[in-house]
CSV table of C-alpha atoms and ligand atoms in Angstrom, one decimal:
chain,number,residue,atom,x,y,z
L,1,MET,CA,15.6,38.9,-9.6
L,2,THR,CA,12.0,37.8,-10.5
L,3,VAL,CA,11.1,36.6,-14.0
L,4,SER,CA,9.3,40.0,-14.9
L,5,GLU,CA,12.4,41.9,-13.6
L,6,LEU,CA,14.8,39.7,-15.6
L,7,LEU,CA,12.5,40.1,-18.8
L,8,ALA,CA,12.6,43.8,-18.4
L,9,SER,CA,16.3,44.5,-17.3
L,10,ARG,CA,18.1,42.1,-19.6
L,11,ARG,CA,16.0,42.5,-22.7
L,12,GLY,CA,18.1,42.7,-25.9
L,13,GLU,CA,20.9,40.2,-24.4
L,14,GLU,CA,19.2,37.1,-26.1
L,15,MET,CA,21.5,36.9,-29.1
L,16,ALA,CA,24.7,37.5,-27.0
L,17,LEU,CA,23.7,34.9,-24.4
L,18,ASN,CA,22.8,32.5,-27.1
L,19,ASP,CA,26.1,32.9,-28.7
L,20,ARG,CA,27.9,32.6,-25.5
L,21,TYR,CA,26.2,29.8,-24.0
L,22,LEU,CA,23.6,28.1,-26.3
L,23,ASN,CA,23.9,27.6,-30.0
L,24,PRO,CA,26.1,30.2,-31.9
L,25,GLN,CA,25.5,28.5,-35.1
L,26,MET,CA,21.8,29.2,-34.7
L,27,GLY,CA,22.9,32.8,-34.1
L,28,ARG,CA,24.8,32.7,-37.4
L,29,ILE,CA,21.7,31.6,-39.2
L,30,LEU,CA,19.5,34.2,-37.6
L,31,ARG,CA,22.0,37.1,-38.5
L,32,THR,CA,22.3,35.7,-42.1
L,33,LEU,CA,18.6,35.9,-42.6
L,34,GLY,CA,18.1,38.8,-40.6
L,35,PHE,CA,15.7,37.0,-38.3
L,36,GLU,CA,17.6,38.3,-34.9
L,37,LYS,CA,14.5,39.9,-33.6
L,38,VAL,CA,13.8,40.2,-29.9
L,39,TRP,CA,10.4,38.6,-29.4
L,40,SER,CA,8.6,40.2,-26.6
L,41,GLY,CA,5.2,38.4,-26.9
L,42,GLY,CA,3.0,35.9,-28.3
L,43,GLU,CA,-0.9,35.9,-28.8
L,44,GLY,CA,-3.1,33.7,-30.7
L,45,ALA,CA,-1.6,33.5,-34.3
L,46,HIS,CA,1.1,35.9,-33.8
L,47,LEU,CA,4.3,36.7,-32.4
L,48,ILE,CA,5.1,40.2,-31.3
L,49,ASP,CA,8.6,42.1,-31.5
L,50,SER,CA,10.1,44.5,-28.9
L,51,GLU,CA,8.6,47.5,-31.1
L,52,GLY,CA,5.0,45.9,-30.7
L,53,ASN,CA,4.9,44.8,-34.4
L,54,ARG,CA,2.7,41.6,-34.9
L,55,TYR,CA,4.0,38.9,-37.1
L,56,LEU,CA,1.7,36.1,-38.4
L,57,ASP,CA,3.5,33.0,-37.0
L,58,LEU,CA,3.1,30.1,-39.5
L,59,PHE,CA,5.9,28.2,-37.9
L,60,GLY,CA,3.8,27.6,-34.9
L,61,GLY,CA,6.8,26.7,-32.6
L,62,TYR,CA,7.2,23.6,-34.8
L,63,GLY,CA,3.4,23.1,-34.6
L,64,VAL,CA,2.7,23.3,-30.9
L,65,PHE,CA,0.4,26.3,-30.9
L,66,ALA,CA,-2.8,24.8,-32.4
L,67,ILE,CA,-5.0,26.8,-30.1
L,68,GLY,CA,-2.9,29.9,-30.5
L,69,ARG,CA,-0.1,31.3,-28.4
L,70,ASN,CA,-0.8,31.9,-24.7
L,71,HIS,CA,-4.3,30.8,-24.8
L,72,PRO,CA,-5.8,32.3,-21.6
L,73,GLU,CA,-7.7,29.1,-20.7
L,74,ALA,CA,-4.5,27.0,-20.9
L,75,ILE,CA,-2.7,29.5,-18.9
L,76,GLN,CA,-5.4,29.6,-16.3
L,77,ALA,CA,-5.3,25.7,-16.1
L,78,VAL,CA,-1.6,25.9,-15.3
L,79,ARG,CA,-2.3,28.6,-12.8
L,80,ASP,CA,-5.1,26.5,-11.2
L,81,VAL,CA,-2.7,23.6,-10.5
L,82,LEU,CA,-0.1,25.8,-9.1
L,83,GLU,CA,-2.6,27.5,-6.9
L,84,ALA,CA,-4.2,24.2,-5.9
L,85,ARG,CA,-0.6,23.0,-4.8
L,86,THR,CA,-1.6,19.5,-5.9
L,87,GLY,CA,0.2,16.4,-4.7
L,88,ASN,CA,2.0,16.2,-8.2
L,89,MET,CA,4.1,13.2,-9.1
L,90,PRO,CA,3.8,11.1,-5.9
L,91,GLN,CA,5.4,8.4,-8.0
L,92,LEU,CA,4.3,5.5,-5.7
L,93,GLY,CA,0.8,6.9,-6.1
L,94,VAL,CA,-1.4,8.1,-9.0
L,95,THR,CA,-3.0,11.5,-9.6
L,96,LEU,CA,-6.3,12.5,-11.0
L,97,LEU,CA,-5.5,14.9,-13.9
L,98,SER,CA,-3.5,12.5,-16.0
L,99,GLY,CA,-6.2,9.8,-15.4
L,100,VAL,CA,-9.0,12.3,-16.8
L,101,LEU,CA,-6.6,13.2,-19.7
L,102,ALA,CA,-6.2,9.5,-20.6
L,103,GLU,CA,-10.0,9.0,-20.4
L,104,GLN,CA,-10.8,12.1,-22.6
L,105,LEU,CA,-8.0,11.2,-25.3
L,106,LEU,CA,-9.1,7.5,-25.5
L,107,ALA,CA,-12.7,8.6,-25.9
L,108,LEU,CA,-11.6,10.8,-28.9
L,109,ALA,CA,-9.3,7.9,-30.3
L,110,PRO,CA,-10.2,5.0,-32.3
L,111,ASP,CA,-11.5,1.9,-30.6
L,112,SER,CA,-8.2,0.0,-31.2
L,113,VAL,CA,-6.5,1.8,-28.4
L,114,ALA,CA,-7.3,1.5,-24.8
L,115,ALA,CA,-4.6,2.7,-22.5
L,116,MET,CA,-2.1,5.8,-22.4
L,117,VAL,CA,1.6,5.6,-21.6
L,118,PRO,CA,2.4,9.3,-20.7
L,119,ALA,CA,5.7,11.0,-21.8
L,120,ASN,CA,7.2,14.6,-22.1
L,121,THR,CA,8.0,15.0,-25.7
L,122,GLY,CA,7.4,13.6,-29.1
L,123,THR,CA,10.6,11.8,-29.4
L,124,GLU,CA,9.9,10.3,-25.9
L,125,ALA,CA,6.5,9.0,-27.2
L,126,VAL,CA,8.2,7.4,-30.2
L,127,GLU,CA,10.9,5.8,-28.0
L,128,ALA,CA,8.1,4.4,-25.9
L,129,ALA,CA,6.2,3.1,-29.0
L,130,ILE,CA,9.4,1.4,-30.2
L,131,LYS,CA,10.0,-0.3,-26.8
L,132,ILE,CA,6.2,-1.4,-26.5
L,133,ALA,CA,6.4,-2.8,-30.0
L,134,ARG,CA,9.5,-4.9,-29.3
L,135,ALA,CA,8.3,-6.1,-26.0
L,136,ALA,CA,4.7,-6.9,-27.2
L,137,THR,CA,5.8,-8.8,-30.3
L,138,GLY,CA,9.1,-10.3,-29.1
L,139,ARG,CA,10.5,-9.1,-32.4
L,140,GLY,CA,13.5,-6.8,-33.0
L,141,ARG,CA,13.0,-5.0,-36.3
L,142,VAL,CA,11.2,-1.7,-37.0
L,143,LEU,CA,10.3,-0.2,-40.2
L,144,TYR,CA,10.0,3.4,-41.0
L,145,ALA,CA,9.1,5.5,-44.0
L,146,GLU,CA,11.8,7.3,-46.2
L,147,HIS,CA,11.9,11.0,-45.3
L,148,ALA,CA,10.3,10.3,-42.0
L,149,PHE,CA,10.8,12.4,-38.9
L,150,HIS,CA,10.0,11.0,-35.5
L,151,GLY,CA,12.5,12.9,-33.2
L,152,LEU,CA,16.2,13.2,-32.4
L,153,THR,CA,16.9,10.9,-29.5
L,154,LEU,CA,18.7,7.8,-30.6
L,155,GLY,CA,15.8,5.3,-30.9
L,156,SER,CA,13.7,7.9,-32.8
L,157,LEU,CA,16.7,8.8,-34.8
L,158,SER,CA,17.3,5.3,-35.9
L,159,ILE,CA,13.8,5.6,-37.7
L,160,ASN,CA,14.6,9.0,-39.1
L,161,GLY,CA,14.5,8.8,-42.9
L,162,ASN,CA,16.8,12.0,-43.4
L,163,ALA,CA,20.6,11.4,-43.6
L,164,GLU,CA,21.3,14.9,-42.5
L,165,PHE,CA,19.8,14.2,-39.0
L,166,ARG,CA,21.4,10.7,-38.7
L,167,ASP,CA,24.9,11.2,-39.9
L,168,GLY,CA,27.7,11.2,-37.4
L,169,PHE,CA,25.5,9.7,-34.5
L,170,GLY,CA,26.0,6.0,-35.4
L,171,PRO,CA,25.8,3.3,-34.6
L,172,LEU,CA,22.2,3.6,-34.5
L,173,LEU,CA,19.7,0.9,-33.2
L,174,ALA,CA,20.0,-2.3,-35.1
L,175,GLY,CA,17.1,-3.6,-37.1
L,176,CYS,CA,15.7,-0.4,-38.2
L,177,ASP,CA,14.9,-0.4,-42.1
L,178,PRO,CA,13.5,2.2,-44.4
L,179,VAL,CA,10.6,1.6,-46.9
L,180,GLY,CA,9.2,4.1,-49.5
L,181,PHE,CA,6.5,6.2,-48.1
L,182,GLY,CA,3.7,5.1,-50.4
L,183,ASP,CA,5.3,1.7,-51.3
L,184,LEU,CA,3.1,-1.1,-50.3
L,185,ASP,CA,4.9,-3.7,-52.3
L,186,GLY,CA,8.1,-2.8,-50.5
L,187,LEU,CA,6.5,-2.8,-47.0
L,188,ALA,CA,5.0,-6.3,-47.9
L,189,ARG,CA,8.5,-7.5,-48.8
L,190,GLU,CA,10.0,-6.3,-45.6
L,191,LEU,CA,7.3,-7.7,-43.5
L,192,ALA,CA,7.5,-11.2,-45.2
L,193,ALA,CA,10.2,-12.6,-42.8
L,194,GLY,CA,7.7,-12.2,-39.9
L,195,ASP,CA,10.5,-10.5,-37.8
L,196,VAL,CA,9.1,-6.9,-37.7
L,197,ALA,CA,7.8,-5.4,-34.4
L,198,ALA,CA,6.3,-2.3,-35.8
L,199,PHE,CA,6.0,-0.1,-38.8
L,200,VAL,CA,6.1,3.6,-37.6
L,201,VAL,CA,4.5,6.1,-40.0
L,202,GLU,CA,3.4,9.8,-40.0
L,203,PRO,CA,-0.1,9.9,-41.6
L,204,VAL,CA,1.2,13.1,-43.3
L,205,GLN,CA,4.9,13.5,-43.3
L,206,GLY,CA,6.1,16.6,-41.6
L,207,LYS,CA,9.3,16.9,-43.7
L,208,GLY,CA,8.0,18.3,-47.0
L,209,VAL,CA,4.2,17.7,-46.0
L,210,ASN,CA,3.9,14.6,-48.0
L,211,ILE,CA,0.3,13.4,-48.3
L,212,PRO,CA,-0.2,9.8,-49.0
L,213,ALA,CA,-2.4,8.3,-51.8
L,214,ARG,CA,-5.8,7.4,-50.5
L,215,ASP,CA,-5.2,3.6,-50.1
L,216,TYR,CA,-1.6,3.6,-48.7
L,217,LEU,CA,-2.3,3.9,-45.0
L,218,PRO,CA,-5.2,1.4,-45.0
L,219,GLY,CA,-3.2,-0.9,-47.0
L,220,ALA,CA,-0.1,-0.6,-44.7
L,221,GLN,CA,-2.3,-1.3,-41.7
L,222,GLU,CA,-3.7,-4.4,-43.4
L,223,LEU,CA,-0.2,-5.7,-44.2
L,224,CYS,CA,0.8,-5.2,-40.7
L,225,ARG,CA,-2.1,-7.0,-39.2
L,226,ARG,CA,-1.4,-9.9,-41.5
L,227,ALA,CA,2.3,-10.0,-40.4
L,228,GLY,CA,1.6,-9.7,-36.7
L,229,THR,CA,3.5,-6.4,-36.9
L,230,LEU,CA,2.2,-3.4,-34.7
L,231,PHE,CA,0.8,-0.5,-36.9
L,232,VAL,CA,2.2,2.8,-35.3
L,233,CYS,CA,0.8,6.3,-36.2
L,234,ASP,CA,3.1,9.1,-35.3
L,235,GLU,CA,0.6,11.8,-34.8
L,236,VAL,CA,2.9,14.2,-32.9
L,237,GLN,CA,2.5,16.8,-35.7
L,238,THR,CA,-0.6,15.6,-37.4
L,239,GLY,CA,-2.7,15.2,-34.3
L,240,ILE,CA,-4.8,17.6,-32.2
L,241,ALA,CA,-6.9,18.8,-35.1
L,242,ARG,CA,-4.1,20.1,-37.3
L,243,THR,CA,-5.3,18.3,-40.4
L,244,GLY,CA,-9.0,19.0,-39.9
L,245,ARG,CA,-9.7,15.9,-37.8
L,246,PHE,CA,-8.8,15.4,-34.1
L,247,LEU,CA,-6.4,12.8,-35.3
L,248,ALA,CA,-5.3,12.6,-38.9
L,249,LEU,CA,-5.8,8.8,-39.0
L,250,GLU,CA,-9.5,9.6,-39.0
L,251,HIS,CA,-9.3,10.6,-42.7
L,252,TRP,CA,-8.7,6.9,-43.4
L,253,ASP,CA,-10.6,5.4,-40.5
L,254,LEU,CA,-7.4,3.7,-39.3
L,255,GLN,CA,-7.2,1.5,-36.2
L,256,PRO,CA,-3.6,1.5,-35.1
L,257,ASP,CA,-2.2,-0.4,-32.3
L,258,LEU,CA,-0.1,2.6,-31.0
L,259,ILE,CA,-0.7,6.3,-31.6
L,260,CYS,CA,2.0,8.9,-30.5
L,261,LEU,CA,1.0,12.3,-29.5
L,262,ALA,CA,2.8,15.4,-28.3
L,263,LYS,CA,3.4,19.0,-29.3
L,264,ALA,CA,0.1,20.9,-29.5
L,265,LEU,CA,-1.5,18.6,-26.8
L,266,SER,CA,-0.7,20.9,-24.1
L,267,GLY,CA,-1.4,24.2,-25.9
L,268,GLY,CA,2.2,24.8,-26.4
L,269,LEU,CA,2.6,25.7,-22.7
L,270,VAL,CA,4.1,22.6,-21.0
L,271,PRO,CA,6.2,19.8,-22.5
L,272,ILE,CA,3.9,16.7,-23.2
L,273,GLY,CA,3.8,13.5,-24.9
L,274,ALA,CA,1.7,10.3,-24.9
L,275,VAL,CA,1.4,6.9,-26.4
L,276,LEU,CA,-2.3,5.5,-26.8
L,277,ALA,CA,-1.9,1.8,-26.9
L,278,SER,CA,-4.0,-1.2,-27.7
L,279,ARG,CA,-5.0,-3.2,-24.5
L,280,ALA,CA,-3.2,-6.2,-26.0
L,281,ALA,CA,0.1,-4.5,-26.7
L,282,PHE,CA,0.0,-2.5,-23.3
L,283,GLU,CA,-0.7,-5.8,-21.3
L,284,LYS,CA,2.2,-7.7,-22.9
L,285,VAL,CA,4.6,-4.8,-21.7
L,286,PHE,CA,3.2,-4.3,-18.2
L,287,ASP,CA,2.4,-8.0,-17.5
L,288,GLY,CA,3.0,-8.2,-13.8
L,289,MET,CA,3.5,-6.2,-10.6
L,290,GLU,CA,7.4,-6.4,-10.9
L,291,ARG,CA,6.9,-5.1,-14.3
L,292,ALA,CA,4.7,-2.0,-13.5
L,293,VAL,CA,7.5,0.4,-13.7
L,294,ARG,CA,9.4,-1.1,-16.7
L,295,HIS,CA,8.8,2.0,-18.8
L,296,GLY,CA,8.2,5.5,-17.7
L,297,SER,CA,9.6,9.0,-17.2
L,298,THR,CA,9.8,11.1,-14.0
L,299,PHE,CA,7.7,13.9,-15.3
L,300,GLY,CA,5.5,11.7,-17.4
L,301,GLY,CA,1.7,12.6,-16.6
L,302,ASN,CA,2.5,15.5,-14.4
L,303,ASP,CA,-0.2,17.8,-13.3
L,304,LEU,CA,0.8,20.9,-15.1
L,305,ALA,CA,1.0,19.0,-18.6
L,306,ALA,CA,-2.3,17.2,-17.9
L,307,ALA,CA,-4.2,20.3,-16.9
L,308,ALA,CA,-2.9,22.3,-19.9
L,309,ALA,CA,-4.0,19.4,-22.2
L,310,LEU,CA,-7.3,19.1,-20.5
L,311,ALA,CA,-7.8,23.0,-21.3
L,312,THR,CA,-6.5,22.6,-24.9
L,313,LEU,CA,-9.1,19.7,-25.5
L,314,ARG,CA,-11.9,21.9,-24.1
L,315,VAL,CA,-10.9,24.8,-26.4
L,316,LEU,CA,-10.6,22.5,-29.3
L,317,GLN,CA,-14.1,21.2,-28.8
L,318,ARG,CA,-15.8,24.4,-27.8
L,319,GLU,CA,-14.3,26.4,-30.6
L,320,ARG,CA,-14.7,23.5,-33.0
L,321,LEU,CA,-11.1,24.0,-34.2
L,322,ALA,CA,-11.0,20.7,-36.2
L,323,GLU,CA,-13.8,22.0,-38.5
L,324,ARG,CA,-12.2,25.3,-38.5
L,325,ALA,CA,-8.8,23.8,-39.5
L,326,GLU,CA,-10.6,22.0,-42.3
L,327,ARG,CA,-12.4,25.2,-43.5
L,328,MET,CA,-9.4,27.4,-43.4
L,329,GLY,CA,-7.1,24.7,-45.0
L,330,ALA,CA,-9.7,24.3,-47.8
L,331,LEU,CA,-9.7,28.2,-48.3
L,332,LEU,CA,-5.8,28.3,-48.4
L,333,LEU,CA,-5.7,25.7,-51.1
L,334,GLU,CA,-8.2,27.3,-53.0
L,335,LEU,CA,-6.4,30.6,-52.9
L,336,THR,CA,-2.9,29.1,-53.5
L,337,ARG,CA,-3.5,26.2,-56.0
L,338,PRO,CA,-3.9,28.5,-58.8
L,339,LEU,CA,-0.3,29.6,-58.3
L,340,VAL,CA,0.8,26.3,-60.1
L,341,GLU,CA,-0.6,27.6,-63.2
L,342,ARG,CA,0.4,31.2,-62.8
L,343,TYR,CA,4.2,30.7,-62.0
L,344,GLU,CA,6.6,28.6,-63.5
L,345,VAL,CA,8.6,28.1,-60.4
L,346,VAL,CA,5.5,26.6,-58.5
L,347,ARG,CA,5.6,23.1,-58.8
L,348,GLU,CA,2.9,22.0,-56.4
L,349,VAL,CA,0.7,23.3,-53.6
L,350,ARG,CA,-0.7,20.6,-51.2
L,351,GLY,CA,-2.2,20.5,-47.8
L,352,LEU,CA,-4.5,18.7,-45.4
L,353,GLY,CA,-6.4,21.1,-42.9
L,354,LEU,CA,-3.8,23.6,-41.8
L,355,MET,CA,-0.8,21.6,-42.7
L,356,TRP,CA,0.1,23.2,-46.1
L,357,ALA,CA,3.0,23.4,-48.3
L,358,ILE,CA,4.3,24.9,-51.5
L,359,GLU,CA,7.0,23.3,-53.6
L,360,PHE,CA,9.2,25.1,-55.9
L,361,GLY,CA,11.3,23.9,-59.1
L,362,PRO,CA,13.4,25.5,-61.7
L,363,PRO,CA,11.8,27.8,-64.2
L,364,ALA,CA,11.5,26.6,-68.0
L,365,GLY,CA,13.4,29.5,-69.7
L,366,ALA,CA,17.0,28.9,-70.2
L,367,GLY,CA,18.3,32.1,-68.8
L,368,ALA,CA,16.1,32.0,-65.6
L,369,ARG,CA,17.1,28.3,-65.3
L,370,ARG,CA,20.8,29.0,-65.4
L,371,LEU,CA,20.2,31.6,-62.6
L,372,TRP,CA,18.2,29.2,-60.5
L,373,GLU,CA,20.9,26.5,-60.9
L,374,ARG,CA,23.7,29.0,-59.8
L,375,VAL,CA,21.7,29.8,-56.7
L,376,GLU,CA,21.0,26.2,-56.0
L,377,ARG,CA,24.5,25.1,-56.4
L,378,ARG,CA,25.4,27.4,-53.6
L,379,GLN,CA,23.0,25.6,-51.3
L,380,PRO,CA,20.1,23.4,-52.5
L,381,GLY,CA,16.9,24.8,-51.2
L,382,LEU,CA,18.2,28.4,-51.3
L,383,PHE,CA,15.2,29.5,-53.7
L,384,SER,CA,12.8,29.0,-50.9
L,385,GLN,CA,14.7,31.5,-48.8
L,386,LEU,CA,14.0,34.0,-51.5
L,387,ILE,CA,10.4,33.6,-50.6
L,388,THR,CA,10.5,33.2,-46.8
L,389,LEU,CA,12.9,36.4,-46.4
L,390,PRO,CA,10.4,39.0,-48.0
L,391,LEU,CA,7.5,37.4,-46.4
L,392,PHE,CA,9.2,38.0,-43.1
L,393,HIS,CA,10.7,41.3,-43.7
L,394,GLU,CA,8.2,43.0,-46.0
L,395,HIS,CA,5.0,41.2,-45.0
L,396,ARG,CA,5.8,40.3,-41.3
L,397,ILE,CA,5.0,36.7,-41.9
L,398,LEU,CA,7.0,33.9,-40.4
L,399,CYS,CA,7.2,30.7,-42.3
L,400,GLN,CA,9.6,27.8,-42.6
L,401,VAL,CA,11.4,25.8,-45.1
L,402,ALA,CA,10.1,22.2,-44.8
L,403,GLY,CA,13.3,20.4,-44.6
L,404,HIS,CA,17.0,20.3,-45.5
L,405,HIS,CA,17.8,20.9,-49.1
L,406,MET,CA,14.3,21.1,-50.2
L,407,ASN,CA,12.5,24.0,-52.0
L,408,VAL,CA,9.4,23.4,-50.0
L,409,ILE,CA,7.9,26.0,-47.7
L,410,LYS,CA,5.5,24.8,-45.0
L,411,VAL,CA,3.0,26.5,-42.8
L,412,LEU,CA,1.4,25.3,-39.5
L,413,PRO,CA,-0.8,28.3,-38.3
L,414,ALA,CA,-2.6,28.3,-35.2
L,415,LEU,CA,-6.1,26.7,-35.8
L,416,THR,CA,-7.8,29.9,-34.5
L,417,VAL,CA,-6.1,32.0,-37.4
L,418,GLU,CA,-8.5,34.6,-38.8
L,419,GLU,CA,-9.7,34.2,-42.5
L,420,SER,CA,-8.3,37.7,-43.1
L,421,GLU,CA,-4.7,36.4,-42.2
L,422,ILE,CA,-5.1,33.4,-44.5
L,423,ARG,CA,-6.1,35.9,-47.3
L,424,ARG,CA,-3.3,38.1,-46.3
L,425,PHE,CA,-0.7,35.3,-46.3
L,426,ALA,CA,-2.0,34.1,-49.9
L,427,ALA,CA,-1.7,37.5,-51.3
L,428,ALA,CA,1.6,38.2,-49.8
L,429,LEU,CA,3.0,34.9,-51.1
L,430,GLU,CA,1.8,35.6,-54.6
L,431,GLU,CA,3.4,39.0,-54.6
L,432,THR,CA,6.6,37.6,-53.4
L,433,ILE,CA,6.7,34.7,-56.0
L,434,ALA,CA,5.9,37.2,-58.8
L,435,ALA,CA,8.7,39.3,-57.8
L,436,ALA,CA,11.1,36.5,-57.6
L,437,GLU,CA,10.0,35.2,-61.0
L,438,ARG,CA,9.9,38.7,-62.6
L,439,TYR,CA,13.3,39.6,-61.4
L,440,PRO,CA,15.3,36.3,-61.7
L,441,ARG,CA,18.5,38.1,-61.0
L,442,ALA,CA,17.4,39.0,-57.7
L,443,LEU,CA,17.9,35.2,-57.1
L,444,ALA,CA,21.6,35.6,-57.9
L,445,ARG,CA,22.0,38.7,-56.0
L,446,PHE,CA,20.3,37.2,-53.0
L,447,GLY,CA,22.7,34.1,-53.3
L,448,VAL,CA,25.7,36.2,-53.4
L,449,ARG,CA,24.5,38.4,-50.5
L,450,THR,CA,23.7,35.5,-48.5
L,451,GLY,CA,26.9,33.8,-49.1
L,452,LEU,CA,28.7,37.0,-48.2
L,453,ARG,CA,26.7,37.3,-45.0
L,454,ALA,CA,27.3,33.9,-44.1
L,455,ALA,CA,30.9,34.4,-44.6
L,456,ALA,CA,30.9,37.5,-42.5
L,457,ALA,CA,29.1,35.7,-39.8
L,458,ARG,CA,31.6,32.9,-39.9
L,459,ARG,CA,34.3,35.3,-38.9
X,501,LIG,C1,6.0,13.5,-36.4
X,501,LIG,C2,7.0,13.8,-35.3
X,501,LIG,N1,7.2,12.9,-34.4
X,501,LIG,C3,8.1,13.3,-33.5
X,501,LIG,C4,8.6,14.5,-33.4
X,501,LIG,C5,9.6,14.8,-32.1
X,501,LIG,O1,8.9,15.5,-31.3
X,501,LIG,P1,9.7,16.4,-30.1
X,501,LIG,O2,10.5,17.4,-31.0
X,501,LIG,O3,8.7,16.8,-29.2
X,501,LIG,O4,10.7,15.3,-29.5
X,501,LIG,C6,8.3,15.4,-34.2
X,501,LIG,C7,8.8,16.7,-34.0
X,501,LIG,O5,9.0,17.6,-35.0
X,501,LIG,C8,7.5,15.1,-35.3
X,501,LIG,O6,7.0,16.0,-36.1
């Protein structure tokens, strides 16, 4: 059966197949939330269900669809590679497209980096960065920020600042230690012994959308320089124009030793990852012919990923998507910041470019607060679901809770998103928050219903 025949003849079996062979716990979550849709298409900033309804996709496949879903130019680039029947992955040989991609990425990156190590995913890029830093410095320790997220393979997991991901998978890599995100004194203390290979940090943390104070990242970079520690920016989520600059590090004029990229780099079509490395670090790792293949990955730098990435860069530049992200992000903040004043449950609205979040907290009134606490006792972070559910079911807007047990909703729209959709989201959000605050009992009802549904799904 061809792909189109399969898509047509077995449509509707997604959930059953998932439950049987993939992740039944995910199936339970989807049923509990009523998110068990059959998605039949994606276009630009939207997902399309089997009845043809368009949903504004603010989840963005965890942030891979910067140029929008199924961008025709990225699709064409992949087709071109297939039609050209390129001599892909000769392995004992090199190819043109990944070379051109490296050339273009490095031209867009700060002067501190001069070479590219290809990979296939974000976590693979982070693993490469850890290895390069250790080999380049001859040191073993790696520092990371509390609440950091760098991926879920064992090396990246060892520098993950969230217990819910780490628990049960130990022992993890030795020598990996957390420091507070924003805590320069803590970082200086950890660096003092001179045994730290790298400090790995997201310019804006994905879990919670935590934006650092103005002087934090430049200060951290300076401390690393002085300690002989590599300063590593994980731009897997913040890169590719997400925050209104091609790389978020441009907001602070950083010059890292290593930069990790992935996610949106190939337009969301083909898995991709890359580390941009300083010449010095690169040459300490690949320091002789017998060490030329000391690190790598079979599919790293393959033609399909490189071509999709080159098309993505072309679209970003031609459509000026970094500027657009900055403009749309500013509009979204302008429309949503007033919610902090208008609604007791809204604690903070924050964002950089089109990486945006809203944080909720308990209301002041005693009765409403008791209800909040009842719901939150059931499951911390449940209030956020009281917002995401009506957004999905009543407004056809898909957005995510920004991490385990936190009342933060996050959005990562396509950078091509229309202004009217940003306005629609802001209005729908306010309507939903107003309803949640006006009818606090809905909180309790929702908590009970969700609990019951979860119990039913468990059976
Ligand atoms: C900052 C950051 N680094 C690394 C990763 C891991 O990327 P991947 O899921 O492609 O392995 C993620 C994924 O969300 C991320 O946000």
